[in-house]
PDB file of C-alpha atoms and ligand atoms in Angstrom:
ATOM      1  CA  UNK A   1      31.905  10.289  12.918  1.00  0.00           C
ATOM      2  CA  UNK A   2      33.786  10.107  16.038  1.00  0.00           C
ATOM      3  CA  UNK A   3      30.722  10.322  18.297  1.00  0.00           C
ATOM      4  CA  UNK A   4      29.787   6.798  20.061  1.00  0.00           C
ATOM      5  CA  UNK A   5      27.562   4.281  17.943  1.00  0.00           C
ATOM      6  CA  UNK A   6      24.416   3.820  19.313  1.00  0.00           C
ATOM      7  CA  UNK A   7      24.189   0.563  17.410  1.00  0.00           C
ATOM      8  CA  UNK A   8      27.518  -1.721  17.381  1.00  0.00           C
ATOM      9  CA  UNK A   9      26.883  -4.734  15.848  1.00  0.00           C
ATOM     10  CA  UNK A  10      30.411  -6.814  15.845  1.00  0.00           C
ATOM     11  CA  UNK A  11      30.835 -10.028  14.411  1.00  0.00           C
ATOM     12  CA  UNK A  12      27.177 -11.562  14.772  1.00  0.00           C
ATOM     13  CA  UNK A  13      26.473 -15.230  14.238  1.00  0.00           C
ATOM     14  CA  UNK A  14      22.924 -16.757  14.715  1.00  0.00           C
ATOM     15  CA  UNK A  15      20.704 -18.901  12.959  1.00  0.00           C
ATOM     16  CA  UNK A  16      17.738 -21.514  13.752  1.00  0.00           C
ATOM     17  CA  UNK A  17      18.224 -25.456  14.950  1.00  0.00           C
ATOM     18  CA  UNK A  18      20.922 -26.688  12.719  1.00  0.00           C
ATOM     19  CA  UNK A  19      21.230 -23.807  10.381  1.00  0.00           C
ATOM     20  CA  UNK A  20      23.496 -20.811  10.546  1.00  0.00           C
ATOM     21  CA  UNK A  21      22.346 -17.766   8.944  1.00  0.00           C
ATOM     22  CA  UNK A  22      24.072 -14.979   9.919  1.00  0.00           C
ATOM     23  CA  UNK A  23      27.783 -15.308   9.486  1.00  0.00           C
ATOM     24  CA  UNK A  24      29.491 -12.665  11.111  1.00  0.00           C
ATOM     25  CA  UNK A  25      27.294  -9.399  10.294  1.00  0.00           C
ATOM     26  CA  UNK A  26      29.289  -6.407  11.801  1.00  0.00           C
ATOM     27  CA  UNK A  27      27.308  -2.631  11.348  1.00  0.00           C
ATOM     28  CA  UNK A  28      27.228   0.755  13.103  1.00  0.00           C
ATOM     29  CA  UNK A  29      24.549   3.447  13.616  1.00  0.00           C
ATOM     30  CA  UNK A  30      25.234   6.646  15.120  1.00  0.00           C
ATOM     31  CA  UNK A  31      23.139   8.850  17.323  1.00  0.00           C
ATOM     32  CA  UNK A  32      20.498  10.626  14.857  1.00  0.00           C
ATOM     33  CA  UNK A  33      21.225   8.300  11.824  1.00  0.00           C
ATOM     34  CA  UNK A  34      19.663   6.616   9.815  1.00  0.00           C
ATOM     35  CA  UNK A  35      20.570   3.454   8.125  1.00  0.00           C
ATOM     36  CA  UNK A  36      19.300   1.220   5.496  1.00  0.00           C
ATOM     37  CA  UNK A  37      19.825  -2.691   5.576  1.00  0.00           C
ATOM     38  CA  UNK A  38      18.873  -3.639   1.641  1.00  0.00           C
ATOM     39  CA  UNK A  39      19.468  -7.391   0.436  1.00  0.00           C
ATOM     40  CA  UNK A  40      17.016 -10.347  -1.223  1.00  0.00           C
ATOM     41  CA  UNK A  41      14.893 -12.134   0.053  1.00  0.00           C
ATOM     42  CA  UNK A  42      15.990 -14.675   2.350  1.00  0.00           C
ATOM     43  CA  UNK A  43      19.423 -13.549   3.033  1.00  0.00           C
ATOM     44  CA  UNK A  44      18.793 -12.831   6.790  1.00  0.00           C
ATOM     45  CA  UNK A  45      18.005  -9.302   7.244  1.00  0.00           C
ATOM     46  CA  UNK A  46      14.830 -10.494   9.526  1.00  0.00           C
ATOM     47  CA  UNK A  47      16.924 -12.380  11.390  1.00  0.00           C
ATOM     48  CA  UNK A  48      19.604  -9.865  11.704  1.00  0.00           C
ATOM     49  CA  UNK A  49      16.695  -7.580  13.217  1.00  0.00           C
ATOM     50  CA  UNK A  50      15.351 -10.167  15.684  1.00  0.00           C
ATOM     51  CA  UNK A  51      19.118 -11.308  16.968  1.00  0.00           C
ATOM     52  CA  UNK A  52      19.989  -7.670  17.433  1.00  0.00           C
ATOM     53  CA  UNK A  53      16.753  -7.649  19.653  1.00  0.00           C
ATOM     54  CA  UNK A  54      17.448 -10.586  21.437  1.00  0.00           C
ATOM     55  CA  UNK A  55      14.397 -12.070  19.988  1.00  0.00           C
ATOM     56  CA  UNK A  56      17.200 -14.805  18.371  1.00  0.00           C
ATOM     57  CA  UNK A  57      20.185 -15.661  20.240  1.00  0.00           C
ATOM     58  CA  UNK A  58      23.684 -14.833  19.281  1.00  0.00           C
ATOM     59  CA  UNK A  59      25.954 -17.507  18.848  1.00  0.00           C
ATOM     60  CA  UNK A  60      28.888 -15.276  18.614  1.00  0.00           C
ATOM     61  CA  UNK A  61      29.854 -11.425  18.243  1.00  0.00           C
ATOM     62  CA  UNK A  62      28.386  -8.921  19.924  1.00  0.00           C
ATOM     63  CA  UNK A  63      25.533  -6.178  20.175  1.00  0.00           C
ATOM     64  CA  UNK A  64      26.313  -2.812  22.414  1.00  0.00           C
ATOM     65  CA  UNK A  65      23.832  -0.203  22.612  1.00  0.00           C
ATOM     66  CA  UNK A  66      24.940   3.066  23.529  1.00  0.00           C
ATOM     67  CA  UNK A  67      28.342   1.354  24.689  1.00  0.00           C
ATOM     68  CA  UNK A  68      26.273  -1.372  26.844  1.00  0.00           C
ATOM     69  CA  UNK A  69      26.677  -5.169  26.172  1.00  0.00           C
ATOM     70  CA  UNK A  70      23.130  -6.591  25.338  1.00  0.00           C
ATOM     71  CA  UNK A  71      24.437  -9.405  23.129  1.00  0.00           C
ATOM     72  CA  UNK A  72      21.859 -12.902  24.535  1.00  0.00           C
ATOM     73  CA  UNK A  73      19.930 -10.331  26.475  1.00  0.00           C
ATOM     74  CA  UNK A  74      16.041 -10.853  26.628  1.00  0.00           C
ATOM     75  CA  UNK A  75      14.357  -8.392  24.437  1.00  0.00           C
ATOM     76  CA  UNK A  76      12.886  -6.439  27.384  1.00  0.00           C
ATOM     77  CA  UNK A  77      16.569  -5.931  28.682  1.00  0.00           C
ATOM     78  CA  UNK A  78      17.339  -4.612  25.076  1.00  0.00           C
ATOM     79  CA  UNK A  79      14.016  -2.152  25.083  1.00  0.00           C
ATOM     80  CA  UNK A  80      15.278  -0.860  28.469  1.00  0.00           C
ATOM     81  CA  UNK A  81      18.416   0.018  26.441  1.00  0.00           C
ATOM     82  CA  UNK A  82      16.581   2.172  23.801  1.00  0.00           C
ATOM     83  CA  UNK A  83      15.642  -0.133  21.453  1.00  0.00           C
ATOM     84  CA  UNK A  84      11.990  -0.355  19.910  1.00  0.00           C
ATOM     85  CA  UNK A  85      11.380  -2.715  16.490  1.00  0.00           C
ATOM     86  CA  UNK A  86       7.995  -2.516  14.232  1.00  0.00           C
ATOM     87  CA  UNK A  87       8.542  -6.610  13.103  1.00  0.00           C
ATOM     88  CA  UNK A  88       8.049  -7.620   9.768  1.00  0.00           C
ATOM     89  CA  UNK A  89       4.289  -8.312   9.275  1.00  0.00           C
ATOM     90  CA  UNK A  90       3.102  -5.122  11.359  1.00  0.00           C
ATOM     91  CA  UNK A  91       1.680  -7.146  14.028  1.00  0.00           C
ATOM     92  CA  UNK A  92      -0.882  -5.474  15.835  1.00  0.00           C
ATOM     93  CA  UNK A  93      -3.634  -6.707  18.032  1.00  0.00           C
ATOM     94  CA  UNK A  94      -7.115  -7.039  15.632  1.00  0.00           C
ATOM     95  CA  UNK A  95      -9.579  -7.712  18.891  1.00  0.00           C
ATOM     96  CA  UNK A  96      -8.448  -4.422  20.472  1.00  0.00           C
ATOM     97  CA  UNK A  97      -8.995  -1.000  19.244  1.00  0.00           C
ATOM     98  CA  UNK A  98      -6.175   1.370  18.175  1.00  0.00           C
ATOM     99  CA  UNK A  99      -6.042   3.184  21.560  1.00  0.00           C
ATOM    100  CA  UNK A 100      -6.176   0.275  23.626  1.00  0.00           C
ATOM    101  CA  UNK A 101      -2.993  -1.126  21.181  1.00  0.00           C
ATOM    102  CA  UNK A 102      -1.057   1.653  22.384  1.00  0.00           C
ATOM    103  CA  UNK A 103      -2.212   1.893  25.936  1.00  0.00           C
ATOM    104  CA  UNK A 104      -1.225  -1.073  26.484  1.00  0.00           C
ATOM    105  CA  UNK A 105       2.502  -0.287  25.037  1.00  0.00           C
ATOM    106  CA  UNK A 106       2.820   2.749  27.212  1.00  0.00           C
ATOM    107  CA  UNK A 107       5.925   2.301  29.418  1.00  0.00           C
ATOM    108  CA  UNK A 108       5.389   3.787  33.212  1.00  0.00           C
ATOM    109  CA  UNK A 109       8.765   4.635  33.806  1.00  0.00           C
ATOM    110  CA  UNK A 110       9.369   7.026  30.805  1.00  0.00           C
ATOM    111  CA  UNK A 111       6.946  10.005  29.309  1.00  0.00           C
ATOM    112  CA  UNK A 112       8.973  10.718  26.614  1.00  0.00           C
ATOM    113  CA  UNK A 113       6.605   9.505  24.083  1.00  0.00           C
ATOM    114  CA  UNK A 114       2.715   9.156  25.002  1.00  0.00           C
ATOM    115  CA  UNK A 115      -0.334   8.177  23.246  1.00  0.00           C
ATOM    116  CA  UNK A 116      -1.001  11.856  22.641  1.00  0.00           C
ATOM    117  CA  UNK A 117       2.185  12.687  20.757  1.00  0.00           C
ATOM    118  CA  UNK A 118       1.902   9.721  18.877  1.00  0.00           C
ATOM    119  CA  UNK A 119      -1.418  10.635  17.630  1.00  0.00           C
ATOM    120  CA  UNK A 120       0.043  13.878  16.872  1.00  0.00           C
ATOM    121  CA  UNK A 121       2.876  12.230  14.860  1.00  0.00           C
ATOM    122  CA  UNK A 122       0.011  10.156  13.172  1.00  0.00           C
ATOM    123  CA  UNK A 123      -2.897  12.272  13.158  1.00  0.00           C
ATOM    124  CA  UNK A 124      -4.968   9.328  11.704  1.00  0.00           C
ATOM    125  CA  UNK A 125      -4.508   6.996  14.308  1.00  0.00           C
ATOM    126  CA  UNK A 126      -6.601   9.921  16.381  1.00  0.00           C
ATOM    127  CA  UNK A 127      -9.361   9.592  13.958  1.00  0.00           C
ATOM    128  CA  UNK A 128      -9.101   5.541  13.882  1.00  0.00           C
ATOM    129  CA  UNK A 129      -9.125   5.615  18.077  1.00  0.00           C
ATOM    130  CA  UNK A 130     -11.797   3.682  18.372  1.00  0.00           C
ATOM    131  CA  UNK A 131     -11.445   0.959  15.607  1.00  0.00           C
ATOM    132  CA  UNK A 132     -10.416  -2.603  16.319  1.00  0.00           C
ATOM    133  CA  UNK A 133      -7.184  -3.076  14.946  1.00  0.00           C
ATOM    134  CA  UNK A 134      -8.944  -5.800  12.486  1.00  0.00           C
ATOM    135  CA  UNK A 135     -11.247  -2.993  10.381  1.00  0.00           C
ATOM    136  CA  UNK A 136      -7.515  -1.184   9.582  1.00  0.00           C
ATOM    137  CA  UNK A 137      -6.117  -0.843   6.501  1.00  0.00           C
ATOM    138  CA  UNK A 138      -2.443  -1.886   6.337  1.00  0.00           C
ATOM    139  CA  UNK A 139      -1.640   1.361   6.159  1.00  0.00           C
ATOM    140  CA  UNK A 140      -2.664   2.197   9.116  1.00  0.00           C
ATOM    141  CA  UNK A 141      -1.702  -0.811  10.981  1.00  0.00           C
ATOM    142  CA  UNK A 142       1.688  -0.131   9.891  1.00  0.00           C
ATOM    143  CA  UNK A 143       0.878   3.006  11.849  1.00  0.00           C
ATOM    144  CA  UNK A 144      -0.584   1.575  14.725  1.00  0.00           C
ATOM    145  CA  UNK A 145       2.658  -0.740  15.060  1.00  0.00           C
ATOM    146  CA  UNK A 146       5.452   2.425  14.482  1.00  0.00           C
ATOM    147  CA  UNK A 147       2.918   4.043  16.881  1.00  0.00           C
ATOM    148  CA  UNK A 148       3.337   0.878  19.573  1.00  0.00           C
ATOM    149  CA  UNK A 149       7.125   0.773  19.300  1.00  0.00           C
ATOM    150  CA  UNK A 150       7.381   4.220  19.946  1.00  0.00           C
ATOM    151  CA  UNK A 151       5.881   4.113  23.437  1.00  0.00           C
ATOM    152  CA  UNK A 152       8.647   2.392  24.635  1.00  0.00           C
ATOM    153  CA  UNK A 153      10.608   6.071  23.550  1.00  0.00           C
ATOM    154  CA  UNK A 154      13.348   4.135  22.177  1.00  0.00           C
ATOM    155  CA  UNK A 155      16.629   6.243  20.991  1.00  0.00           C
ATOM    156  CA  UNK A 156      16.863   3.375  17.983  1.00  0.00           C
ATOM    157  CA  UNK A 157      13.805   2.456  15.989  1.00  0.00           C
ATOM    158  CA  UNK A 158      14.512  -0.989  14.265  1.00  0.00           C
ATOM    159  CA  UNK A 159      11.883  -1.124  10.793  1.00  0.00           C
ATOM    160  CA  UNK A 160      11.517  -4.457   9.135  1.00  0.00           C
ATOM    161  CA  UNK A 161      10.060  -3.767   5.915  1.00  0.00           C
ATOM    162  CA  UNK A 162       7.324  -1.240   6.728  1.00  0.00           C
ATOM    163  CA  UNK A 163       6.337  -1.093   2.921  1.00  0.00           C
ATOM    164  CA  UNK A 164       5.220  -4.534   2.608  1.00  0.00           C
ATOM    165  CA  UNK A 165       1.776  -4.909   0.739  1.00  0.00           C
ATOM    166  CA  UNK A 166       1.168  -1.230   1.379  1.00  0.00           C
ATOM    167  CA  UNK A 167      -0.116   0.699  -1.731  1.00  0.00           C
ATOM    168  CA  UNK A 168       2.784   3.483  -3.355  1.00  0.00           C
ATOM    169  CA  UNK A 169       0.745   6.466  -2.109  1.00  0.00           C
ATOM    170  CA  UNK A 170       0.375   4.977   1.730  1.00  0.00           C
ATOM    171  CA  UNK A 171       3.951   3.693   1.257  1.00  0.00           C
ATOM    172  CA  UNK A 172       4.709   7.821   0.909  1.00  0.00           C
ATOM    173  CA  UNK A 173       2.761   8.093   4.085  1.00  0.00           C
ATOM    174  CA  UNK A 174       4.620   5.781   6.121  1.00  0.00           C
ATOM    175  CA  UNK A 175       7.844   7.572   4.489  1.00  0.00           C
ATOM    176  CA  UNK A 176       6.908  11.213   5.584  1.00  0.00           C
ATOM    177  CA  UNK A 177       6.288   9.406   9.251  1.00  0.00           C
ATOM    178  CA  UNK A 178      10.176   7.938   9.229  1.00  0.00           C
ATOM    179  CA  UNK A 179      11.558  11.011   8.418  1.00  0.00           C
ATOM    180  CA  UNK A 180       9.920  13.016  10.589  1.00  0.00           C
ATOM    181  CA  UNK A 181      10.636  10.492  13.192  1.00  0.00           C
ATOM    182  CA  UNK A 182      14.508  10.798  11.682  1.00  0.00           C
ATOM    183  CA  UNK A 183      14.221  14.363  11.778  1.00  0.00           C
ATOM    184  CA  UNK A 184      13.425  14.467  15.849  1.00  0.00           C
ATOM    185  CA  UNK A 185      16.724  12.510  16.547  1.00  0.00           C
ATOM    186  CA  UNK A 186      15.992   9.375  16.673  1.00  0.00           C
ATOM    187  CA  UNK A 187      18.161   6.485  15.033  1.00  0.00           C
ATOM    188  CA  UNK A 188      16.732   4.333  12.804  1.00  0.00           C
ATOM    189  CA  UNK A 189      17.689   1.505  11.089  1.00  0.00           C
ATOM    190  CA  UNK A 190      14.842   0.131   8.221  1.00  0.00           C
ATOM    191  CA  UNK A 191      15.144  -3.032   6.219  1.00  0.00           C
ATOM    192  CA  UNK A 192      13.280  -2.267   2.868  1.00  0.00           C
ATOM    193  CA  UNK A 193      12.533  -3.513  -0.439  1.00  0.00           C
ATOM    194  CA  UNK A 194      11.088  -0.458  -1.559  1.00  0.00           C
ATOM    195  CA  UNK A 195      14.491   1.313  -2.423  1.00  0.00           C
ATOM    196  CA  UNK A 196      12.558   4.429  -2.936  1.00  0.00           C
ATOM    197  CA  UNK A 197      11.232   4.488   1.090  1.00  0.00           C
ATOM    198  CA  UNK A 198      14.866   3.394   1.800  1.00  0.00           C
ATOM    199  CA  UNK A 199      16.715   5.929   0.134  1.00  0.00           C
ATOM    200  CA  UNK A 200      13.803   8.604   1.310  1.00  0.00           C
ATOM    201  CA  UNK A 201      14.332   7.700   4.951  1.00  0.00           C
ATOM    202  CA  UNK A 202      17.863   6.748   5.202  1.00  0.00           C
ATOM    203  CA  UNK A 203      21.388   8.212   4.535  1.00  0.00           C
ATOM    204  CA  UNK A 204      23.736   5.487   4.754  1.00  0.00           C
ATOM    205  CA  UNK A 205      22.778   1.957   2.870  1.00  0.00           C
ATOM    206  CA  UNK A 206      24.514  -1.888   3.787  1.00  0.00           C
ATOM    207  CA  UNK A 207      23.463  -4.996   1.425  1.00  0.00           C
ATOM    208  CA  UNK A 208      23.151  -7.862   2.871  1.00  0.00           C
ATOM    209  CA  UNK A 209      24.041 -11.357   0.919  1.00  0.00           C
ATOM    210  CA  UNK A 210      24.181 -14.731   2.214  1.00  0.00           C
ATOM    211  CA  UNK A 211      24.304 -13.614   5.887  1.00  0.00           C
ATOM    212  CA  UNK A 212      27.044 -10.864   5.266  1.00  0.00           C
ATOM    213  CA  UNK A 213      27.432  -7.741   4.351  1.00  0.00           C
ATOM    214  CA  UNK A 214      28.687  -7.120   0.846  1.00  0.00           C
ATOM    215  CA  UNK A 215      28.582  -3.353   0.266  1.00  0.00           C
ATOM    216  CA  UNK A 216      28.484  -0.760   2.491  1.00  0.00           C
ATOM    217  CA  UNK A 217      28.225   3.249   1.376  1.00  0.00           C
ATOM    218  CA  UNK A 218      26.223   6.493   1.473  1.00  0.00           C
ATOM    219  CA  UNK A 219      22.878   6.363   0.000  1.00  0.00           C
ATOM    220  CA  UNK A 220      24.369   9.107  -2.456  1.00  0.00           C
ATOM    221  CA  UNK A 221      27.071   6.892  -3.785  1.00  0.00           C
ATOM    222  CA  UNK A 222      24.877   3.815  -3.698  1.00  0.00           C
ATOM    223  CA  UNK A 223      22.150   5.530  -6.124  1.00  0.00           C
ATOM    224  CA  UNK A 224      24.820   6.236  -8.846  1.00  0.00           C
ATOM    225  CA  UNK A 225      25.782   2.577  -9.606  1.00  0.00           C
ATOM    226  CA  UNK A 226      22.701   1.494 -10.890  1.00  0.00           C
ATOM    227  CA  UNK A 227      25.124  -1.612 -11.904  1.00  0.00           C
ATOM    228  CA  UNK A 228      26.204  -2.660  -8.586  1.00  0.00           C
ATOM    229  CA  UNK A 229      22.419  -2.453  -7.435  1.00  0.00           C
ATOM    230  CA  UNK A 230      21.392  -4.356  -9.971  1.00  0.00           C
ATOM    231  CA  UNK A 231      23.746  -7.080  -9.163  1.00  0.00           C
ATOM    232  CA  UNK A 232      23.159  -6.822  -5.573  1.00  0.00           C
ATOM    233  CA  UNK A 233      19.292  -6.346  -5.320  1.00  0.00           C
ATOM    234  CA  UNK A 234      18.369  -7.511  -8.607  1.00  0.00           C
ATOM    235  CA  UNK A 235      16.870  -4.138  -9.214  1.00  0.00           C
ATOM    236  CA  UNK A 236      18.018  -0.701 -10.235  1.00  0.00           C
TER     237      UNK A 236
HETATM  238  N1  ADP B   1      12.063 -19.253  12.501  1.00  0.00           N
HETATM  239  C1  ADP B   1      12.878 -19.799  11.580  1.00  0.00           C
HETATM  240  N2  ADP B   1      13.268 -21.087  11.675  1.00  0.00           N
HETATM  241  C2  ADP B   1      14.102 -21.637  10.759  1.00  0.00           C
HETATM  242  N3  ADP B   1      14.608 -20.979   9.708  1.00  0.00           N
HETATM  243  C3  ADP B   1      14.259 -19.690   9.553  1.00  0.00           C
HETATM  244  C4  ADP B   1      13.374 -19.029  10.481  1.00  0.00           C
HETATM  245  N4  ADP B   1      13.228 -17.736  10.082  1.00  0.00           N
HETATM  246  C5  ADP B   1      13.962 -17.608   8.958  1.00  0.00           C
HETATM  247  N5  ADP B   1      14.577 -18.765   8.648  1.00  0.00           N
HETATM  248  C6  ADP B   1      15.495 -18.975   7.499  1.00  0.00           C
HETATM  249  O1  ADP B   1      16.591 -18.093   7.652  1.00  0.00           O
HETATM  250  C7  ADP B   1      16.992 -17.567   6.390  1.00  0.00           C
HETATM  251  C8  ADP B   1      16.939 -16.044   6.449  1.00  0.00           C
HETATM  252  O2  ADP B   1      15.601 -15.627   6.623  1.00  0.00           O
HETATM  253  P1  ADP B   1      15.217 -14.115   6.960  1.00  0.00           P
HETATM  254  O3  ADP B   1      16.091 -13.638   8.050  1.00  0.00           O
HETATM  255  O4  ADP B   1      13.744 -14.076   7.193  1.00  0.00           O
HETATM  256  O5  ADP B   1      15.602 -13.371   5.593  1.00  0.00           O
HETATM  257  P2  ADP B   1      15.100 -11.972   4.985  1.00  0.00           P
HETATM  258  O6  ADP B   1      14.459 -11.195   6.073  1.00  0.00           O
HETATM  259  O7  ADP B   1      16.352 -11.338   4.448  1.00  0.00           O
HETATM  260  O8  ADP B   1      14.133 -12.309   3.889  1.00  0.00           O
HETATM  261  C9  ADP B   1      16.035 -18.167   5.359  1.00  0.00           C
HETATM  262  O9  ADP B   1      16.669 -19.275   4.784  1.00  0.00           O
HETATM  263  C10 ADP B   1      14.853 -18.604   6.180  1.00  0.00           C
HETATM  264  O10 ADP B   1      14.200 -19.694   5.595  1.00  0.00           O
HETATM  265 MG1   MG B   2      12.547 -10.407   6.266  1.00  0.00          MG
END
């Protein structure tokens, strides 16, 4: 890969009041790729996603998108770069209905991505239009909040466990929606417990422990040491 990173994540330190979490966490993703951040719970893959967004501030290292600093930048600086995250917790607005969610995500200044193609990506969200984002299932409000970060037609699409609580069969929706997404050009980068939607969606895998990364590989070479997962993720 000689091509520029889109993500270059060097060296970054953060944590809350008093406690460091991330101790130097240093990660690449290319144009196009897509990446899997794997790890327990706890270790500080949310907070890996948020610092990277600017949604917690760096205390050292850096974060360059496409080449350009962001590193302490507010989070709208670092959407203006390309970069779009569906959080943890798919948060999506319950009093509004799924077309006024995205309508109010649409960015003026780009038309890459508009409510139409996302309902084209996501052809149930066209059916759902006119539901409150409260009478969703979670499947579809993980939906409605890949749908929202989209708008912003970010290059790098930043997932924080878009499997969580969603049943195995809506999890394979959500999966055939990443790689489609994937398969468009986007970059992604998904943190996941489900190691099946991780290794469906992604091609490259990095564990995080303790606030570092521990192991870094292809997903192919990651799936044949079922011993080294085990140790790593507990599971395998
Ligand atoms: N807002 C917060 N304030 C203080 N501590 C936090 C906050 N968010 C997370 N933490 C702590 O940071 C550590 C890493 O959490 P997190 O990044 O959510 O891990 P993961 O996403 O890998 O489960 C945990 O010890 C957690 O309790
Ligand atoms: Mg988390």
């Amino acid at each position: 890969m000689n091509a520029r990173p889109l993500l270059e994540v060097e060296g970054l330190v953060a944590g809350y009041d008093g406690s460091r979490v991330l101790h130097g966490v240093s990660m690449t993703v290319a144009p196009g790729e897509a990446v899997a951040l794997l790890g327990r719970n706890g270790v500080g893959k949310t907070t890996f996603m948020e610092t990277v967004m600017g949604l917690v501030r760096a205390s050292a290292g850096h974060v360059r998108i496409d080449g350009v600093d962001v590193t302490r930048r507010p989070p709208s600086v670092v959407a203006r770069a390309g970069v779009g995250i569906v959080p943890q917790g798919r948060r999506v607005f319950a009093p509004l209905t799924v077309e006024e969610n995205l309508q109010i995500s649409v960015r003026k200044s780009s038309g890459e991505w508009t409510v139409e193609r996302v309902y084209d990506l996501m052809p149930r969200l066209r059916e759902r239009r006119g539901n409150l984002g409260s009478q969703l299932s979670g499947g579809e409000q993980q939906m409605l909040a890949i749908g929202r970060a989209l708008l912003g037609s970010p290059r790098l699409m930043l997932l924080d466990e878009p499997s969580d609580g969603l049943a195995p069969a809506v999890v394979d929706q959500v999966g055939e929606v990443l790689r489609n997404l994937a398969g468009t050009g986007m970059a992604v980068l998904i943190v996941e417990q489900d190691l099946h939607l991780a290794f469906d969606v992604a091609s490259r895998v990095n564990v995080m422990a303790k606030g570092q990364i521990v192991h870094a590989s292809t997903v192919g070479e990651f799936r044949q040491d079922e011993k080294l997962a085990r140790s790593l993720l507990g599971v395998g």
